[in-house]
Short mmCIF file of C-alpha atoms in Angstrom, two decimals:
data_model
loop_
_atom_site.label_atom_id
_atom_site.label_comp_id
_atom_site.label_asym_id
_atom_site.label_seq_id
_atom_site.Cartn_x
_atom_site.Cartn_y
_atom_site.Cartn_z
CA UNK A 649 53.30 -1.49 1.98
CA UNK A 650 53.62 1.64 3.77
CA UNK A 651 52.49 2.80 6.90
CA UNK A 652 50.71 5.79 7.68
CA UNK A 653 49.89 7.61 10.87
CA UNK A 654 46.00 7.29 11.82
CA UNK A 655 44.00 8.42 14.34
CA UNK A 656 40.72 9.56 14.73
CA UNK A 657 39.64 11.68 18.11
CA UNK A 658 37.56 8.61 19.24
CA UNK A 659 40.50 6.37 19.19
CA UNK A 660 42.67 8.89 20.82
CA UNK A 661 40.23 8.45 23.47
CA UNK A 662 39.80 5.17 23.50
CA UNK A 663 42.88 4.09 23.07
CA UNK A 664 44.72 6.56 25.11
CA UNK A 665 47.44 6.70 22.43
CA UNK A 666 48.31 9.36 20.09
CA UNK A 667 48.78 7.54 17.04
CA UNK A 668 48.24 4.16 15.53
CA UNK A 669 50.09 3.12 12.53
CA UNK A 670 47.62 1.87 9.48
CA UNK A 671 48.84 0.88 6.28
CA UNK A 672 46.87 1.92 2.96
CA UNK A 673 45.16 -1.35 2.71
CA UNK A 674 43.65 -0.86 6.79
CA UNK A 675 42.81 2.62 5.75
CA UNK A 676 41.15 1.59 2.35
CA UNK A 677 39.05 -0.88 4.15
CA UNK A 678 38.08 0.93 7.00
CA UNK A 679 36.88 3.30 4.22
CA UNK A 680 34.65 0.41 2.63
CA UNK A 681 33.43 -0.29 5.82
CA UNK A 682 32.16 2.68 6.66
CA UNK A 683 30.68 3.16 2.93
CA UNK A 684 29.17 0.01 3.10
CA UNK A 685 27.49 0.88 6.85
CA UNK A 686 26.43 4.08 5.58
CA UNK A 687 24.16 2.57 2.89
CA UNK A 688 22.98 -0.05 5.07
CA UNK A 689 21.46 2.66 7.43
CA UNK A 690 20.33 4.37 4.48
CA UNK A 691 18.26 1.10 3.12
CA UNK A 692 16.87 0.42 6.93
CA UNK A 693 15.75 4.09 7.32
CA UNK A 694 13.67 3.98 3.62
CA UNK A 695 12.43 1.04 4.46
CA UNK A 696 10.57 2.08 7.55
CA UNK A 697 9.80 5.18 5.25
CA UNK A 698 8.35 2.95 2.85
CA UNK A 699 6.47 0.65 5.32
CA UNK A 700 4.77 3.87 7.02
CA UNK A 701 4.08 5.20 3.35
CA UNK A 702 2.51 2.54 1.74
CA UNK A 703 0.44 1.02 4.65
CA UNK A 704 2.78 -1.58 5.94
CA UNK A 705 2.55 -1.15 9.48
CA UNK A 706 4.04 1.92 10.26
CA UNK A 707 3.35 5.80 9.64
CA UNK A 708 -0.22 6.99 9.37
CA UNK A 709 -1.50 3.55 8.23
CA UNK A 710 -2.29 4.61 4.47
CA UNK A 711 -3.57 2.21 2.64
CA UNK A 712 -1.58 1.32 -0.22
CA UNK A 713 -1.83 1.81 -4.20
CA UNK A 714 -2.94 -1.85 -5.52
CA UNK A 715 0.02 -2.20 -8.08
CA UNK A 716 -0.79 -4.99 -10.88
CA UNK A 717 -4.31 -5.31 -9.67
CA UNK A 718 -5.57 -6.09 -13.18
CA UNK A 719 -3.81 -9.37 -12.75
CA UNK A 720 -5.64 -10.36 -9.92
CA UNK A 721 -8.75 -12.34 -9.47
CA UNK A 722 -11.60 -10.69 -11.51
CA UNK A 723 -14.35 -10.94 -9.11
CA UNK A 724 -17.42 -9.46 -10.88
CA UNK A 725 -18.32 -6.52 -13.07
CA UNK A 726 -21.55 -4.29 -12.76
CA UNK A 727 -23.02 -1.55 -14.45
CA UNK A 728 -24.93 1.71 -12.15
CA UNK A 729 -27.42 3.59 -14.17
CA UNK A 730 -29.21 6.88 -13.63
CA UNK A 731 -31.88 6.29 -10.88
CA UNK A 732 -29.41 3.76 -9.29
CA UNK A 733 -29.67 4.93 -5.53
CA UNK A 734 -25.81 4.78 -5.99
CA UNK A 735 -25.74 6.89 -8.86
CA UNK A 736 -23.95 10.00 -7.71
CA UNK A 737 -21.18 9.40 -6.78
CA UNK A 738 -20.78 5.83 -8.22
CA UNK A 739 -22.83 5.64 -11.57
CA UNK A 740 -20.33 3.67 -14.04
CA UNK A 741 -18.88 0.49 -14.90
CA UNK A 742 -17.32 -1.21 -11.89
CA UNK A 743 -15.35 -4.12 -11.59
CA UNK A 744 -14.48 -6.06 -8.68
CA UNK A 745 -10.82 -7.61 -7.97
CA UNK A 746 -8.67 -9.64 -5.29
CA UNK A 747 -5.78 -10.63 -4.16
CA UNK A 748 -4.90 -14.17 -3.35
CA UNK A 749 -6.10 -13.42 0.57
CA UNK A 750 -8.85 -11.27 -0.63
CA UNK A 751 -10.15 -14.03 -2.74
CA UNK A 752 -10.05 -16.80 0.14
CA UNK A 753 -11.63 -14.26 1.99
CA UNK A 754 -14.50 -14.12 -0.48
CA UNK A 755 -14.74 -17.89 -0.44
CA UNK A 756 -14.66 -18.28 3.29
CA UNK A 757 -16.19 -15.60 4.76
CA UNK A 758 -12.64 -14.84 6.94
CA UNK A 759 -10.21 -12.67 5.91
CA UNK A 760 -6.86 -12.31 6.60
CA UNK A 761 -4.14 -9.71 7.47
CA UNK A 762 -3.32 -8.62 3.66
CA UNK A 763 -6.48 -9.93 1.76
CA UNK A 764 -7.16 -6.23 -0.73
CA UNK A 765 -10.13 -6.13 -2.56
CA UNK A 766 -10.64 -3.03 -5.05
CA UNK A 767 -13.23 -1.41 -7.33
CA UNK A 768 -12.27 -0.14 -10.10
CA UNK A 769 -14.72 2.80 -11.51
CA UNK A 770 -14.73 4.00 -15.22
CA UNK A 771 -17.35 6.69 -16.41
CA UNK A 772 -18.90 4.60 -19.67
CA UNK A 773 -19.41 5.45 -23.22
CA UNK A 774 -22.97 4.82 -24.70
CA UNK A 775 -22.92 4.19 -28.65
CA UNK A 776 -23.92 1.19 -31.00
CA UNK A 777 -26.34 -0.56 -28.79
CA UNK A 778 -23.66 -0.74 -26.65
CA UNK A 779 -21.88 0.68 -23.53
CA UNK A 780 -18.29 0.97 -23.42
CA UNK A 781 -15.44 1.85 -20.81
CA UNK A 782 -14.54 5.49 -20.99
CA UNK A 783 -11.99 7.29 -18.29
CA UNK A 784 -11.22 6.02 -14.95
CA UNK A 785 -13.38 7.55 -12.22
CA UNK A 786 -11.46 6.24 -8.99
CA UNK A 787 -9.80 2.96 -7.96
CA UNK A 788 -11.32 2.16 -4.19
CA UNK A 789 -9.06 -0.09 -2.17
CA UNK A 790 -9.67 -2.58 0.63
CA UNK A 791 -7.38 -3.75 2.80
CA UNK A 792 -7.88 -6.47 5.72
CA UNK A 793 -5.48 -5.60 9.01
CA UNK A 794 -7.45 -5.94 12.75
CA UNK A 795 -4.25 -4.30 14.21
CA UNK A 796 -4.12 -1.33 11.90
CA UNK A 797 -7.40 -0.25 10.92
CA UNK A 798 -9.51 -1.83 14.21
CA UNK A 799 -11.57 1.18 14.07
CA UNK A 800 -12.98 0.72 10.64
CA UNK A 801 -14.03 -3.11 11.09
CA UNK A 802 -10.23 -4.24 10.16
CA UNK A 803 -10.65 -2.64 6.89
CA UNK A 804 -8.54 0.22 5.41
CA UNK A 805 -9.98 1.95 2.94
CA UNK A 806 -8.88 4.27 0.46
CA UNK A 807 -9.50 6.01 -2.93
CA UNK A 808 -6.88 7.07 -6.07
CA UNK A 809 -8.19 9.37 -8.25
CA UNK A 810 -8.58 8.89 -12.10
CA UNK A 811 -5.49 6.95 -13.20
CA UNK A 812 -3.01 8.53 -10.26
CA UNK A 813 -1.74 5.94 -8.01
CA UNK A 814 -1.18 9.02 -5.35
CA UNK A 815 -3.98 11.29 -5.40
CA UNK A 816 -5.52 10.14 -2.48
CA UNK A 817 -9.59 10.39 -2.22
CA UNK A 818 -9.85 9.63 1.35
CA UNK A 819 -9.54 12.67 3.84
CA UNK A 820 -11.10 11.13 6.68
CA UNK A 821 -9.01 7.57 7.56
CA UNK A 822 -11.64 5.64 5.71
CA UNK A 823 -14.46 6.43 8.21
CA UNK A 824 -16.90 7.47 5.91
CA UNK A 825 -16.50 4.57 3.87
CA UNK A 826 -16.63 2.18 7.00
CA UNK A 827 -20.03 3.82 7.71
CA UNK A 828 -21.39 2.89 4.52
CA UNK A 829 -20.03 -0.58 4.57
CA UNK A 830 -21.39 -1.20 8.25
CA UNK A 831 -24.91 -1.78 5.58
CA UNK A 832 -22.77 -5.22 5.22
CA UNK A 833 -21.18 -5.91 8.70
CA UNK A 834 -22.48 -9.37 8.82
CA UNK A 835 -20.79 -9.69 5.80
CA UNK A 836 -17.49 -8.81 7.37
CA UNK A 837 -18.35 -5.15 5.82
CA UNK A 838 -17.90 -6.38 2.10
CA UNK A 839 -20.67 -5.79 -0.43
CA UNK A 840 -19.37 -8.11 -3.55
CA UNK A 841 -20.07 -11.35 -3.20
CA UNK A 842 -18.54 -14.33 -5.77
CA UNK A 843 -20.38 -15.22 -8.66
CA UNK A 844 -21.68 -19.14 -8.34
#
């Protein structure tokens, strides 16, 4: 195989030589090497990107978009009327879900670092005797951390709007939804209960 001169200014340095022989293959796979390094820094750095984004430890602590939430637990569904003290801003069908944690949480009364509950508001339909879903209102999120959101009673809270999973509701860290939930502290600041 042939041999080529190679040096880069660092080994120069280093090495105190002024050139090192490489063949092809050495130069090929220092090549590799350096592609391969490249996209490992690349995945490291969007993951901590990622992690701050979508509340997993890092960043601004957002609370994260509940993907596949309609496969969790169904909790409970509910109904607010007109004359509901509720009623503006949260007159609509609502239903109630949880994650695994979230769930044992419900049962137990003790929650742990990941447990998400959400409510899931759609305006309704009236017709037939009957009510009906109409278009998504807001999906409100949950989320149990005491090291993240200490502040707000461990809870992180946030709101999508309509069917976005980015619109974000929440403009003040989730405090004004802590304040209504502190109605339920003793509950650990959760107003669904489970269905006997």
């Amino acid at each position: 195989m042939e041999s080529i001169p190679y040096l880069t200014n660092v080994e120069s340095l280093v090495y105190g030589v002024d050139s090192i022989t490489l063949t092809m293959e050495d130069i090929v796979m220092k090549k590799k090497l350096q592609v391969m390094f490249s996209f490992m820094f690349l995945g490291v750095i969007g993951g901590i990107a990622y992690a701050g984004y979508a509340g997993g430890g890092g960043g601004d602590n957002k609370v994260a978009y509940p993907e596949g939430y309609r496969d969790w637990y169904h909790v409970k569904s509910m109904v607010i009327m007109p004359g509901h003290p509720l009623e503006d801003p949260f007159q609509g069908i609502h239903h109630i879900y949880a994650n695994d944690k979230g769930l044992e949480g419900l049962k137990t009364g003790n929650y742990t670092k990941g447990a998400v509950l959400v409510f899931d508001l759609l305006d309704y339909e009236k017709g037939g005797n009957a009510l009906q879903e109409g278009e998504r209102k807001l999906i409100g999120v949950m989320e149990w951390d005491k090291e993240r959101f200490s502040s707000t009673g461990n809870w992180g809270f946030e709101g999508f709007a309509g069917n976005s999973k980015t619109e974000r509701l929440t403009k003040d860290g989730g405090q004004s939804c802590y304040e209504c939930h502190t109605a339920q502290k003793d509950n650990n600041y959760v107003f669904t209960q489970l269905r006997d």
